[in-house]
PDB file of C-alpha atoms in Angstrom:
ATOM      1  CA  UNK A   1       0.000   0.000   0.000  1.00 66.00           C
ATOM      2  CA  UNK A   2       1.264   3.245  -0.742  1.00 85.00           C
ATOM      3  CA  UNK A   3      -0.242   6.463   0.511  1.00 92.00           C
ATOM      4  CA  UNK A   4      -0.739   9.074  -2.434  1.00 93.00           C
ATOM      5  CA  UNK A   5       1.821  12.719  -2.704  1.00 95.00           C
ATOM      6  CA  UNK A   6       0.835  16.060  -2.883  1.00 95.00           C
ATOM      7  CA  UNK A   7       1.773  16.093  -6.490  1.00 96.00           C
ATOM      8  CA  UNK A   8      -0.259  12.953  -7.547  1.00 96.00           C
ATOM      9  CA  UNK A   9      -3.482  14.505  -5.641  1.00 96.00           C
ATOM     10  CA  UNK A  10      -2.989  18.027  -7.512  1.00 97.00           C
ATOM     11  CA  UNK A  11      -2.654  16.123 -10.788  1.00 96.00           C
ATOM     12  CA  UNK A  12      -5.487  13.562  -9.737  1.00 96.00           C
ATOM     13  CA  UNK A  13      -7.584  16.541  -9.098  1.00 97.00           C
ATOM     14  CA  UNK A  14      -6.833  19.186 -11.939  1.00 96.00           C
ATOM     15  CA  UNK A  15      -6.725  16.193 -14.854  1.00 96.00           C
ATOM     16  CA  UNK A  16      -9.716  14.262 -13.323  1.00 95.00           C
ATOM     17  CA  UNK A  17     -11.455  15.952 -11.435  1.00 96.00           C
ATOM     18  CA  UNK A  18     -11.043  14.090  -8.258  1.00 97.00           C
ATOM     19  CA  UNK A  19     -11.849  16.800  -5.923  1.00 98.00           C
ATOM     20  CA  UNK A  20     -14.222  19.685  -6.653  1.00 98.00           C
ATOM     21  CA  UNK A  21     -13.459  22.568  -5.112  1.00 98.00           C
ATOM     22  CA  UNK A  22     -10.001  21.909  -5.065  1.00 98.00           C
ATOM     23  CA  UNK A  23      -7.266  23.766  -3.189  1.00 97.00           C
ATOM     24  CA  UNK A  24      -3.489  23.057  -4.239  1.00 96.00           C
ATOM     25  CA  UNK A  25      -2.194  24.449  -1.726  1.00 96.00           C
ATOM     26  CA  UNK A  26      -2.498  23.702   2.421  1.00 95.00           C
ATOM     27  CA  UNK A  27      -4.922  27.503   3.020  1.00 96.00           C
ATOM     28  CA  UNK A  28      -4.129  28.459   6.643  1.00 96.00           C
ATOM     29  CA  UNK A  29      -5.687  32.516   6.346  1.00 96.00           C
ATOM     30  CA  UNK A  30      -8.779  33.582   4.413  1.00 95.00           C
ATOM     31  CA  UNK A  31      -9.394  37.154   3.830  1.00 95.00           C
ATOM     32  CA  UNK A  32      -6.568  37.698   6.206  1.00 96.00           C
ATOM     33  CA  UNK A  33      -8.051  36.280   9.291  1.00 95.00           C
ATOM     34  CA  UNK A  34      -6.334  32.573  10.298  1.00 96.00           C
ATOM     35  CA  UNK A  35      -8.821  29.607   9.844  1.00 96.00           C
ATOM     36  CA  UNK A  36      -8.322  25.888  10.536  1.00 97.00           C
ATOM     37  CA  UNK A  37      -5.993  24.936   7.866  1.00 97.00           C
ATOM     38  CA  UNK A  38      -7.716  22.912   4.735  1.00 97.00           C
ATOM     39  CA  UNK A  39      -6.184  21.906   1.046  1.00 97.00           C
ATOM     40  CA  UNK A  40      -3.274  19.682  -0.085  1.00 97.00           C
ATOM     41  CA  UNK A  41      -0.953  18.726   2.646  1.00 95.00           C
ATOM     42  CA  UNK A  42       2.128  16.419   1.452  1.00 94.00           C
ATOM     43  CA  UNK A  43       0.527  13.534   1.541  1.00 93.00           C
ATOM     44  CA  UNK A  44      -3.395  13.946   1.607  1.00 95.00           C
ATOM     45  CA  UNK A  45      -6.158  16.231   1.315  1.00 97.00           C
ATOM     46  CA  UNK A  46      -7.564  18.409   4.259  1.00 97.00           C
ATOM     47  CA  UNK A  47     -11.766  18.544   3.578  1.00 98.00           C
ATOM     48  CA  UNK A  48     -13.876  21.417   4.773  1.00 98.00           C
ATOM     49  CA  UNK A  49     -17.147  20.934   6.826  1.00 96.00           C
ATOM     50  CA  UNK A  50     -20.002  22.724   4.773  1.00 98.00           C
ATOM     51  CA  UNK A  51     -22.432  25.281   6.896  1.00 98.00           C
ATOM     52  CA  UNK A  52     -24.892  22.977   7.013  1.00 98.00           C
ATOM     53  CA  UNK A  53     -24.862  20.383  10.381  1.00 97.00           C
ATOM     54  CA  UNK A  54     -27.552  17.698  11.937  1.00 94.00           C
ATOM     55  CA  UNK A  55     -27.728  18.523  15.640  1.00 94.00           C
ATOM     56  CA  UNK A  56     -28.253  15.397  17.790  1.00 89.00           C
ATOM     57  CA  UNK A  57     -30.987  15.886  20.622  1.00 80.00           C
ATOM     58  CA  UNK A  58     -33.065  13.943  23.234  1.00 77.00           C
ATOM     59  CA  UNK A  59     -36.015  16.912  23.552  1.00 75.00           C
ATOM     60  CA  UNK A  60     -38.608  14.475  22.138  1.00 72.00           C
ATOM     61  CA  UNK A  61     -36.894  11.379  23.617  1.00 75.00           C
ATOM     62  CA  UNK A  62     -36.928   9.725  20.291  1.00 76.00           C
ATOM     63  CA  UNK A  63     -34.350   6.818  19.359  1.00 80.00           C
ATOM     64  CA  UNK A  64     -31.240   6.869  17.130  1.00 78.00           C
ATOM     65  CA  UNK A  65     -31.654   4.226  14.805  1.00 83.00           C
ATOM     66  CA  UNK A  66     -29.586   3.860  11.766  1.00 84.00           C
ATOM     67  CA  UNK A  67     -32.316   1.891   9.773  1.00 90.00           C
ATOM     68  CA  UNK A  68     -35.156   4.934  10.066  1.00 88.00           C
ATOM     69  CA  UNK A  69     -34.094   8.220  11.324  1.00 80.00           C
ATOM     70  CA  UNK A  70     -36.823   9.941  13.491  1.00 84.00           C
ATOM     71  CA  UNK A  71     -36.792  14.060  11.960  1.00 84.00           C
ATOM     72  CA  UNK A  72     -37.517  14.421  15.953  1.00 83.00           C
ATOM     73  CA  UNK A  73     -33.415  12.958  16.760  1.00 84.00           C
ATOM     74  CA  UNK A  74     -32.336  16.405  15.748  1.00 88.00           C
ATOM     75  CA  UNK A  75     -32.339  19.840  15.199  1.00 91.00           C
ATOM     76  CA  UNK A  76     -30.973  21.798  11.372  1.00 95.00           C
ATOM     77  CA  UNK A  77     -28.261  24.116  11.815  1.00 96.00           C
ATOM     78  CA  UNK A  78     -27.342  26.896   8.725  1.00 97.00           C
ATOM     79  CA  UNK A  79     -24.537  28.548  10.161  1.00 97.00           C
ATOM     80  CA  UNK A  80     -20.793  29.450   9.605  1.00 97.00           C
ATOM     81  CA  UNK A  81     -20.129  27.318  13.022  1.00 97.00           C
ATOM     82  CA  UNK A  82     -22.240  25.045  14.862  1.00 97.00           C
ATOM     83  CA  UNK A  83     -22.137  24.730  18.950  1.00 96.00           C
ATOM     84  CA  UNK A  84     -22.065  20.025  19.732  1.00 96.00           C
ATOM     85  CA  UNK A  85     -23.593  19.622  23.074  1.00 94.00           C
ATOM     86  CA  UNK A  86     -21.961  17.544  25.836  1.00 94.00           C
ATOM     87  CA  UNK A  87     -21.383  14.324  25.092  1.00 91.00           C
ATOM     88  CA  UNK A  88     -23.171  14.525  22.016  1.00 92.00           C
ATOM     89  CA  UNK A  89     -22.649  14.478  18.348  1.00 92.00           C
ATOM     90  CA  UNK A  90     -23.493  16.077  14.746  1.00 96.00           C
ATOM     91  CA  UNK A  91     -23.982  15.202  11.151  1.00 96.00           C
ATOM     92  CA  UNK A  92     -22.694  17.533   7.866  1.00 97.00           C
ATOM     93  CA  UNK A  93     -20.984  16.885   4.547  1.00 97.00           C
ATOM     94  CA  UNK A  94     -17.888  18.243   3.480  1.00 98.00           C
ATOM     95  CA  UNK A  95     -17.743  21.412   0.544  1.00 98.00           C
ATOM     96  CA  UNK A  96     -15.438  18.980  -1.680  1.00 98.00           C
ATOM     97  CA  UNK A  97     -17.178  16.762  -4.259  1.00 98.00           C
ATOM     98  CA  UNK A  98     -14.945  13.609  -4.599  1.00 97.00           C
ATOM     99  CA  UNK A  99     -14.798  11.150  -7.395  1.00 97.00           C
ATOM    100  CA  UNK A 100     -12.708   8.501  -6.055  1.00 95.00           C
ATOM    101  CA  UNK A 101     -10.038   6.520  -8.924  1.00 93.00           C
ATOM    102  CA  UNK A 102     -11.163   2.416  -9.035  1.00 89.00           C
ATOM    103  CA  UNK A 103      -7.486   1.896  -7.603  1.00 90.00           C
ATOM    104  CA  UNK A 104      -7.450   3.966  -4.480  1.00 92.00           C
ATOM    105  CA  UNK A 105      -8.658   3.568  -1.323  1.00 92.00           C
ATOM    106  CA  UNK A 106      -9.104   7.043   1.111  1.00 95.00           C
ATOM    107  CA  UNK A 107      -9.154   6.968   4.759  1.00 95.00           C
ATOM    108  CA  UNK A 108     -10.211   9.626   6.669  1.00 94.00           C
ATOM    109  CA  UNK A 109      -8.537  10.983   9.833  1.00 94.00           C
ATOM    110  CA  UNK A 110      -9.770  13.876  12.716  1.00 93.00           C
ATOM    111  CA  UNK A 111      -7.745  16.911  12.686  1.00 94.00           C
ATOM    112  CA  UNK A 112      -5.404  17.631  15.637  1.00 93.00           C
ATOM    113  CA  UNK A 113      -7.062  20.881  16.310  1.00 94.00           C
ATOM    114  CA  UNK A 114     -10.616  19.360  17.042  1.00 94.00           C
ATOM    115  CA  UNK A 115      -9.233  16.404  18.717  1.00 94.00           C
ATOM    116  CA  UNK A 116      -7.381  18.503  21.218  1.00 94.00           C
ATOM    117  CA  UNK A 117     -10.793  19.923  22.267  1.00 94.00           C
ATOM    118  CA  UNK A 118     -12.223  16.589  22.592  1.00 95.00           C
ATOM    119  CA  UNK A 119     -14.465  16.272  19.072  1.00 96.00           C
ATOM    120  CA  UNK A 120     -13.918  12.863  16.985  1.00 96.00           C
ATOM    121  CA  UNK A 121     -14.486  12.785  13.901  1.00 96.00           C
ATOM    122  CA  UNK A 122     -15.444   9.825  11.992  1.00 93.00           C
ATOM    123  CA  UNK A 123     -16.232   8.151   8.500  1.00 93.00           C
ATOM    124  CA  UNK A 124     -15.859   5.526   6.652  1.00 90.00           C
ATOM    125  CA  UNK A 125     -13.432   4.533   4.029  1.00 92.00           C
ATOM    126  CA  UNK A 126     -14.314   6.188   0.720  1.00 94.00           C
ATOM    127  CA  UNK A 127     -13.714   2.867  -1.370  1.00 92.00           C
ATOM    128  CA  UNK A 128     -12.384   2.499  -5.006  1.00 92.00           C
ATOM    129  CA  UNK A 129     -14.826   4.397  -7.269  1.00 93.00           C
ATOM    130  CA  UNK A 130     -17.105   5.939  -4.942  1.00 94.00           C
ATOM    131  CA  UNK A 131     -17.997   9.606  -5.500  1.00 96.00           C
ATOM    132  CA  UNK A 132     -19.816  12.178  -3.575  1.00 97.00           C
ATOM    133  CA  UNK A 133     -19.500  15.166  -0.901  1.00 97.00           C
ATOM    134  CA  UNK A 134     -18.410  13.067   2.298  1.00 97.00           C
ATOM    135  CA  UNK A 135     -20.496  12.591   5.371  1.00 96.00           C
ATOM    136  CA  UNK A 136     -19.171  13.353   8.458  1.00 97.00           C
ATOM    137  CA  UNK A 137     -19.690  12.745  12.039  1.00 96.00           C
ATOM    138  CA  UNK A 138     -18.479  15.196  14.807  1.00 97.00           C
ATOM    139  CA  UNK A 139     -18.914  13.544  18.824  1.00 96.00           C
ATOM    140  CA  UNK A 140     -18.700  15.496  21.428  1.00 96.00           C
ATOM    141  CA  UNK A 141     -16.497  13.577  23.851  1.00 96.00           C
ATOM    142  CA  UNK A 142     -16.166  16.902  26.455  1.00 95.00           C
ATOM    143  CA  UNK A 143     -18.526  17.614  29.404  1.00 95.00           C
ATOM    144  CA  UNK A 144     -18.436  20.868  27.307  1.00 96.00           C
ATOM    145  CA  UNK A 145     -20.365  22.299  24.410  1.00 96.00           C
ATOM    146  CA  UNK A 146     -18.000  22.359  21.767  1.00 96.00           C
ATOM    147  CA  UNK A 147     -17.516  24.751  18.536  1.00 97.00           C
ATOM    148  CA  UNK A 148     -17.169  23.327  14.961  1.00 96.00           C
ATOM    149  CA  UNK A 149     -16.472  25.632  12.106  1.00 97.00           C
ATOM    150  CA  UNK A 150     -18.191  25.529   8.713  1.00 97.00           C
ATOM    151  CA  UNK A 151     -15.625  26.219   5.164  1.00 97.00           C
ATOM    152  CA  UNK A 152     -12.697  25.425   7.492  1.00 97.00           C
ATOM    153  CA  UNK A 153     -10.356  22.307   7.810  1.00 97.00           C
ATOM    154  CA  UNK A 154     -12.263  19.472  10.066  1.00 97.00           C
ATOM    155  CA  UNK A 155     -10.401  16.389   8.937  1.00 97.00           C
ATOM    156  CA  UNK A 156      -7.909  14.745   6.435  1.00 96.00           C
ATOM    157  CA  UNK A 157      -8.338  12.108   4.029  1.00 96.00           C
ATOM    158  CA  UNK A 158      -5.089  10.102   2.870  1.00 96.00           C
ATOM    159  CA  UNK A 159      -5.426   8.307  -0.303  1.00 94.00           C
ATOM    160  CA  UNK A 160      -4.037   4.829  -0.656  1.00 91.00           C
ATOM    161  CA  UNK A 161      -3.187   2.927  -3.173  1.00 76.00           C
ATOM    162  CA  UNK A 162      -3.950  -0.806  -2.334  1.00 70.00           C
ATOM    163  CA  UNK A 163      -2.273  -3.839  -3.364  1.00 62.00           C
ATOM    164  CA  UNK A 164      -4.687  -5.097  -6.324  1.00 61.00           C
ATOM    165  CA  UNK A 165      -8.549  -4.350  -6.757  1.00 57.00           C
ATOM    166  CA  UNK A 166     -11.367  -5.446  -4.411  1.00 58.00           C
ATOM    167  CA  UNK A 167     -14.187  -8.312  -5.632  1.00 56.00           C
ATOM    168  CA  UNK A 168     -16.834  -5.400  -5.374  1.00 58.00           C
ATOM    169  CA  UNK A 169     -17.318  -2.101  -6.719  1.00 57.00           C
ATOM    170  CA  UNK A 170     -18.744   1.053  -5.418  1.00 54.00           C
ATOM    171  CA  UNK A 171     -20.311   2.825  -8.147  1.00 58.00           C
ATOM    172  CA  UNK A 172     -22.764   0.227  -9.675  1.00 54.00           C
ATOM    173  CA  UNK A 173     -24.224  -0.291  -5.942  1.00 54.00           C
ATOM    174  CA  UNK A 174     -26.501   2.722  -6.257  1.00 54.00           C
ATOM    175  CA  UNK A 175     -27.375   4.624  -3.184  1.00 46.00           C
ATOM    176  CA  UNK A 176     -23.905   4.283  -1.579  1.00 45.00           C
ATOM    177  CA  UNK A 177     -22.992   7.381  -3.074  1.00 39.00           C
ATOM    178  CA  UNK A 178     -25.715   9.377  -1.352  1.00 41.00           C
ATOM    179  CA  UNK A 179     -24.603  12.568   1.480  1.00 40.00           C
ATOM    180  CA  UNK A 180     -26.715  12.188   4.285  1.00 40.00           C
TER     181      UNK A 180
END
């Protein structure tokens, strides 16, 4: 397995179109005021968090279930930063559209800066082929409510190139592709 360079994602992504928007370089001010960094890094892509988020919250006592989502389990946020509760957690999508190549696997990873404030960030491996803006999950581990920020870095994804190709395929699966 080899884990893809700056200069392979900045081709990748200017020939191909892997990532849409794309940044080639790692962006650490915007308009002159410092932001959480996002872009190319030397080996992998930091995403941006969009300014749209899926509040977790137990007002109507409903239950989380992954197979039918109760409307009632949480609350829409439109903002340029979005306030977690306690020990709680949040939904969004990243800005960048990504159209992953049939021989690369990505792997997403949190971002120092929200894991030093106690917010995990998870999702799943974006597998050979797959393509759309990413989902992502923000918990809350803190007794604390804790601050995420929308069009700023949340989390990095390293792309991998694995040792041959995988029995099953992403894109003919339908739905798989899907944002929350």
């Amino acid at each position: 397995m080899t884990i893809k360079s700056d200069r392979w994602i900045r081709e990748m992504a200017e020939s191909r179109g892997m990532i849409e928007p794309f940044e080639p370089t790692q962006v650490r001010r915007v308009d002159g005021r410092p932001v959480i960094s996002f872009g190319t890094s030397s080996y992998g892509y930091d995403v941006r968090c969009a300014p749209e988020f899926k509040v977790f919250t137990n007002i109507f006592s409903a239950t989380v279930d992954p197979k039918a989502f109760d409307d009632r389990s949480f609350v829409d946020v439109r903002e340029d930063s979005c306030i977690i509760p306690p020990n709680s957690f949040a939904l969004a999508s990243t800005v960048e559209y990504f159209r992953i190549p049939s021989d690369v696997l990505t792997i997403c990873l949190g971002k120092s800066t929200y894991a030093r404030c106690g917010i995990i960030v998870n999702v799943t491996p974006l597998e050979p082929e797959w393509e759309g803006n990413v989902t992502l999950e923000f918990s809350n581990t803190t007794t604390l409510p804790a601050r995420i920020y929308a069009n700023e870095g949340v989390a990095q994804l390293l792309l991998d190139l694995p040792a041959g190709f995988g029995p099953v395929c992403q894109k003919p699966l339908g739905g798989l592709c899907e944002s929350f």
